[in-house]
Tab-separated table of C-alpha atoms in Angstrom:
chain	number	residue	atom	x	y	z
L	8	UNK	CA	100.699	115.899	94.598
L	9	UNK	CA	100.052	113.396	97.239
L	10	UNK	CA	102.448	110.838	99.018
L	11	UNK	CA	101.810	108.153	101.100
L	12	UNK	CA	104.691	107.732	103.764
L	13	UNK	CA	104.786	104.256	105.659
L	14	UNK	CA	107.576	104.335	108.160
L	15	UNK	CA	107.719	102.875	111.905
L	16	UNK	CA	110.527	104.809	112.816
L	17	UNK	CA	108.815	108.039	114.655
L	18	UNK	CA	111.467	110.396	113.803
L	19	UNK	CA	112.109	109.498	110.481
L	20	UNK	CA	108.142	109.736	109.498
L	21	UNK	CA	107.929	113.205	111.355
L	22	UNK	CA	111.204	114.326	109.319
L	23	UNK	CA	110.147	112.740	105.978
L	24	UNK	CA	106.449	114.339	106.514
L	25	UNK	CA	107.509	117.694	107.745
L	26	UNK	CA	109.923	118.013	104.368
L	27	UNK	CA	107.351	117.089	102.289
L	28	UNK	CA	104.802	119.344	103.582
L	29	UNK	CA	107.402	122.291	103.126
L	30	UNK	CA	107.993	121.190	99.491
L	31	UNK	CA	103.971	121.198	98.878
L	32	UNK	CA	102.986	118.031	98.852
L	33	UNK	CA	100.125	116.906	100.885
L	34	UNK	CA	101.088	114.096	102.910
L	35	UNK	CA	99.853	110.409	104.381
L	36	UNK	CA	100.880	108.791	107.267
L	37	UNK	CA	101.257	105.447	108.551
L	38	UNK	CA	103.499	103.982	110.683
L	39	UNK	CA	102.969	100.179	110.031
L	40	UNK	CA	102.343	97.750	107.630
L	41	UNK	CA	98.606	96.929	107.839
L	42	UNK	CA	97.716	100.449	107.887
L	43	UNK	CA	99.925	101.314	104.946
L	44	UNK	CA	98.009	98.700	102.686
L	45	UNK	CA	95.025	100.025	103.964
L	46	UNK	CA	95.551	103.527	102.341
L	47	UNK	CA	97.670	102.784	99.050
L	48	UNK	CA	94.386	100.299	98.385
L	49	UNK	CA	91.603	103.122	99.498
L	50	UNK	CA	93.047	106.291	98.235
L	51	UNK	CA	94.313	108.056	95.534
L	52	UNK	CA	98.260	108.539	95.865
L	53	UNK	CA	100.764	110.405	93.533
L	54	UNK	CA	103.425	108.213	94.545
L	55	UNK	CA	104.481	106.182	97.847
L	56	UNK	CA	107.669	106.278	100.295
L	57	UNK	CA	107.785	102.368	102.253
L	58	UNK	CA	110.069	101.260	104.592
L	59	UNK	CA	111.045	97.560	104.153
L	60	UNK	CA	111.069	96.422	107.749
L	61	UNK	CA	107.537	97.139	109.086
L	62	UNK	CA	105.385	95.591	112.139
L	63	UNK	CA	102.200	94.183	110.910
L	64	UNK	CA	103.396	93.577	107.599
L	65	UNK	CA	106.215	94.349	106.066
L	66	UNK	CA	107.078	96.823	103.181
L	67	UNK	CA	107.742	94.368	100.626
L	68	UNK	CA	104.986	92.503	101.413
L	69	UNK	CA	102.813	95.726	101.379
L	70	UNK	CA	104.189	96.398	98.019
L	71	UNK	CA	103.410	93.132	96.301
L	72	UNK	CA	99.588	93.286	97.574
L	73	UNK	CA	99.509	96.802	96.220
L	74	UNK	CA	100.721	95.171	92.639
L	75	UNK	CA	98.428	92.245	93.437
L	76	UNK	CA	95.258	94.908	93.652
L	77	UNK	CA	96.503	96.268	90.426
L	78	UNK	CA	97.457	99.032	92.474
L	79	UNK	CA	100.088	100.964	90.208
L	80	UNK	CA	101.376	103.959	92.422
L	81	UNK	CA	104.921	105.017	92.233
L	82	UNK	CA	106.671	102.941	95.159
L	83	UNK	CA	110.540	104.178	96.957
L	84	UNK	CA	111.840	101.787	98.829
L	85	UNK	CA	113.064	102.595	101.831
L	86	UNK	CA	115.746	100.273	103.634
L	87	UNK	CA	119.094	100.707	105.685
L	88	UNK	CA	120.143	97.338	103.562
L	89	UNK	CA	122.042	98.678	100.765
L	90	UNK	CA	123.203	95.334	99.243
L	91	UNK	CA	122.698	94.198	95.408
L	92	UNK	CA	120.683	91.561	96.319
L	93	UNK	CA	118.258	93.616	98.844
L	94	UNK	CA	118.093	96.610	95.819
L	95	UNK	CA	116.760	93.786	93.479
L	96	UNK	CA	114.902	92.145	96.354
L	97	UNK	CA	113.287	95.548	96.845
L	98	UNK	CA	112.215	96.072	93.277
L	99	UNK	CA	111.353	92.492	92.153
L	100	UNK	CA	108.775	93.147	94.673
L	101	UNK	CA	107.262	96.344	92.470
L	102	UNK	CA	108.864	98.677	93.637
L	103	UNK	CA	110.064	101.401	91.348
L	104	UNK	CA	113.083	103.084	93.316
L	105	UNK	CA	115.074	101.819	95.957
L	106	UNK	CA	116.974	104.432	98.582
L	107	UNK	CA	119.213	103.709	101.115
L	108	UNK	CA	119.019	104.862	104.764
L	109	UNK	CA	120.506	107.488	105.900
L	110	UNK	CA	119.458	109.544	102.911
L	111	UNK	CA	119.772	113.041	101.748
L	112	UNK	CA	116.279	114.386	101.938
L	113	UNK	CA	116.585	116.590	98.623
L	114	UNK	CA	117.495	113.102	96.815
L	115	UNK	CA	114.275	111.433	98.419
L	116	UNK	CA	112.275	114.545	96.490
L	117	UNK	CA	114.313	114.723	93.343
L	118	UNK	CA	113.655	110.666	92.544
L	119	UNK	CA	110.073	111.204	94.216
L	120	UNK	CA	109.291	113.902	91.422
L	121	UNK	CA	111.233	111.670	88.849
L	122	UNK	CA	108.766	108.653	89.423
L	123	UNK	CA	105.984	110.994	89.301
L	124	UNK	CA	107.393	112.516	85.740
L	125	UNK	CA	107.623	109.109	84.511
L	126	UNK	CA	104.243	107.694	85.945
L	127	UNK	CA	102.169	110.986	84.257
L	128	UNK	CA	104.213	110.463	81.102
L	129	UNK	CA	104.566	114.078	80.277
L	130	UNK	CA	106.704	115.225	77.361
L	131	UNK	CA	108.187	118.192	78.940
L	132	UNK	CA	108.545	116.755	82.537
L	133	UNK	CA	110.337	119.424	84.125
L	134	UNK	CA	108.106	122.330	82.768
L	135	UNK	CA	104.498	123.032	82.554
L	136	UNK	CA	103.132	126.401	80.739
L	137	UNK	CA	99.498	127.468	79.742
L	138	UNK	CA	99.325	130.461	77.848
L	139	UNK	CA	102.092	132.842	79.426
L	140	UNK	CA	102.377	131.184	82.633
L	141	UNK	CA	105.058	129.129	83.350
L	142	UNK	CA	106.122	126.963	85.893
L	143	UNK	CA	109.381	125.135	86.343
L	144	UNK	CA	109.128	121.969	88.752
L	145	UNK	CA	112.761	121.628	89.427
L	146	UNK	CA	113.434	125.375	90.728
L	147	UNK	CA	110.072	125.520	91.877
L	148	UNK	CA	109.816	129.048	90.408
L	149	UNK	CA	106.746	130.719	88.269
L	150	UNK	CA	106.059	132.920	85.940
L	151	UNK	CA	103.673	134.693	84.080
L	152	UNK	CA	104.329	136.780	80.882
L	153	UNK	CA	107.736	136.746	81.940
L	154	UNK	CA	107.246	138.097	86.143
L	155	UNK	CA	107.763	135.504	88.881
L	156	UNK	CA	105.231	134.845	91.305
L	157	UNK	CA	105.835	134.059	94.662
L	158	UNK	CA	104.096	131.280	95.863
L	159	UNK	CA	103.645	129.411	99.470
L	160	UNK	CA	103.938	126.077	98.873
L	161	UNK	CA	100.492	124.777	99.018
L	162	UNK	CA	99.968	127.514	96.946
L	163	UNK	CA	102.445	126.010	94.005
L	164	UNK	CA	100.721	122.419	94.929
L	165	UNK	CA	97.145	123.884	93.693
L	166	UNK	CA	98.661	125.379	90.736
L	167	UNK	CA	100.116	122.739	89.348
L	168	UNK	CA	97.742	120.212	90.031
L	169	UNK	CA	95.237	122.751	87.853
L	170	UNK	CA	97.941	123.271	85.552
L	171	UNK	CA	98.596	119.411	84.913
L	172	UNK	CA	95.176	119.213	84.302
L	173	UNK	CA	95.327	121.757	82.012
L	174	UNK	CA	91.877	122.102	80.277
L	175	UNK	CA	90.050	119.134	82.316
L	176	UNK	CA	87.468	121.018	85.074
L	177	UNK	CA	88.551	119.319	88.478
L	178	UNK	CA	86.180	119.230	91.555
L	179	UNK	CA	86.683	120.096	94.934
L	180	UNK	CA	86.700	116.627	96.025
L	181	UNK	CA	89.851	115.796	93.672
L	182	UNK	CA	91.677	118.917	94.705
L	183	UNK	CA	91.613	117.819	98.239
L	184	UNK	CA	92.676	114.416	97.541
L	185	UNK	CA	95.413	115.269	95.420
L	186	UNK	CA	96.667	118.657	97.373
L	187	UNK	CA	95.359	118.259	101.142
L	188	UNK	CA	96.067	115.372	103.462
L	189	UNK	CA	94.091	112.948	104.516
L	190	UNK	CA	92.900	114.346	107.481
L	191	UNK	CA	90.471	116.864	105.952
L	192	UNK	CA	87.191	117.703	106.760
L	193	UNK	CA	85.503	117.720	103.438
L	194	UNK	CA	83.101	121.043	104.745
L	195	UNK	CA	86.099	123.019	104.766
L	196	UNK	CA	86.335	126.038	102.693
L	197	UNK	CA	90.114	125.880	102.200
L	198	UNK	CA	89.714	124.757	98.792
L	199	UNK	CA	87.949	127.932	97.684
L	200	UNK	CA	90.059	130.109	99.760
L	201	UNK	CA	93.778	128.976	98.082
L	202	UNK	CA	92.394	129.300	94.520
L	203	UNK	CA	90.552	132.541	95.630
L	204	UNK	CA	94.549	134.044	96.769
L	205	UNK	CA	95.713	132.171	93.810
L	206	UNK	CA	93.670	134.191	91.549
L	207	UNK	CA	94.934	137.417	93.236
L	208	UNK	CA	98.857	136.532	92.645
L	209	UNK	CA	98.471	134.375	89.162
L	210	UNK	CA	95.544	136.285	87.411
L	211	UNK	CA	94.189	139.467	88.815
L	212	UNK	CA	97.622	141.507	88.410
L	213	UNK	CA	97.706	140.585	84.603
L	214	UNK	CA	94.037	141.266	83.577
L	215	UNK	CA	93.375	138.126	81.606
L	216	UNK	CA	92.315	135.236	84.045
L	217	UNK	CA	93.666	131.761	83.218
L	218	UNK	CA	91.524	130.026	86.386
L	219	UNK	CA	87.871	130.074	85.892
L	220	UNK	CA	85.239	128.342	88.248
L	221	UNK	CA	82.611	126.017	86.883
L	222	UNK	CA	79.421	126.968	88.848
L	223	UNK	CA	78.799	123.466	91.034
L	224	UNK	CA	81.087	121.569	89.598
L	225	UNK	CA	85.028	122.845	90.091
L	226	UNK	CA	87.584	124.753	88.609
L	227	UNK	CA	89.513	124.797	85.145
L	228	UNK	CA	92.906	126.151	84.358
L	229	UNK	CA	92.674	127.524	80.972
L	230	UNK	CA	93.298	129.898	78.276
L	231	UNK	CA	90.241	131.332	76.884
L	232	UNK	CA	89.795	134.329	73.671
């Protein structure tokens, strides 16, 4: 999954970024207004954390040309205004959440993985399986034919963006957009690497493989006879 943070508070952008990263999710940075629009309009996001009070141009601001450009990511507000009328300022704007600083950084990722739930529309939002691996998003654990799997967290990022996309062959290109950062240079080999270790904890061990490469195009996560 990938987040766009927009924050113009140093510390808070290095603290909301370094979390993130930890939890797996490949991560965006900007720390004004101008530049934030710039990426929610040019890239692919999962979802998007925006403070309200921005140089440049602020968050709400941001937000409503994101709507305007039938942009439809997820959108937390960020604010330290905690009123009524600066919650419904905040999402009469189009945003979808509003949080209130200071915050409790697990809160920031439970509603960030709620908005994501509720922007993929999946019926079982807190669990994906394919075949007999399963992988539950809240505890972050998985498991296949009933043995967990320890995974770093970039690791669990790549498998569940194959396993939400269960079936559909994904390219390299979409991987990195949706599991690296923006900052990636698109030569790398990473890609091939993490689903080459990912193989050797999630498929090797159990002798029927669930992800399977299609030659030039990308990889598939799928059961097969």
């Amino acid at each position: 999954m990938r987040i766009l943070v927009v924050e113009d508070d140093k510390q808070t952008l290095q603290f909301i970024a370094k979390g993130l990263r930890q939890e797996g999710f490949a991560v965006d940075l900007a720390s004004n207004g101008e530049d934030g629009l710039h990426f929610a309009l040019t890239e692919p996001y999962d979802a998007a954390v925006v403070d309200v009070m921005l140089p440049k141009l602020d968050g709400l601001a941001l937000i409503d040309e994101m709507r305007s450009n039938r942009v439809h990511t997820p959108v937390i507000v960020l604010s330290a205004k905690g009123s009524v009328d600066d919650r419904i300022k905040g999402l009469q704007a189009g945003g979808d959440d509003y949080l209130v600083k200071p915050f409790a950084f697990s809160e920031l990722v439970a509603r960030l993985q709620a908005l994501i739930r509720r922007a993929t529309r999946e019926d079982a939002p807190t669990f994906l399986s394919v075949g007999n691996l399963e992988m539950d998003l809240v505890k972050r654990k998985v498991f296949r034919d009933g043995v967990s799997i320890d995974l770093q967290p970039k690791e669990f990022a790549l498998l569940e963006y194959l396993m939400r996309n269960m079936g559909r062959v994904v390219s390299k290109t979409m991987i990195m957009e949706h599991v690296w950062d923006y900052n990636f240079d698109p030569r790398t080999t990473v890609v091939e690497a993490r689903v080459c270790r990912l193989r050797d904890k999630v498929d090797r061990p159990f002798g029927n493989d669930l992800i399977h490469t299609v030659r030039g195009v990308g990889y598939v996560l799928e059961e097969r006879a």
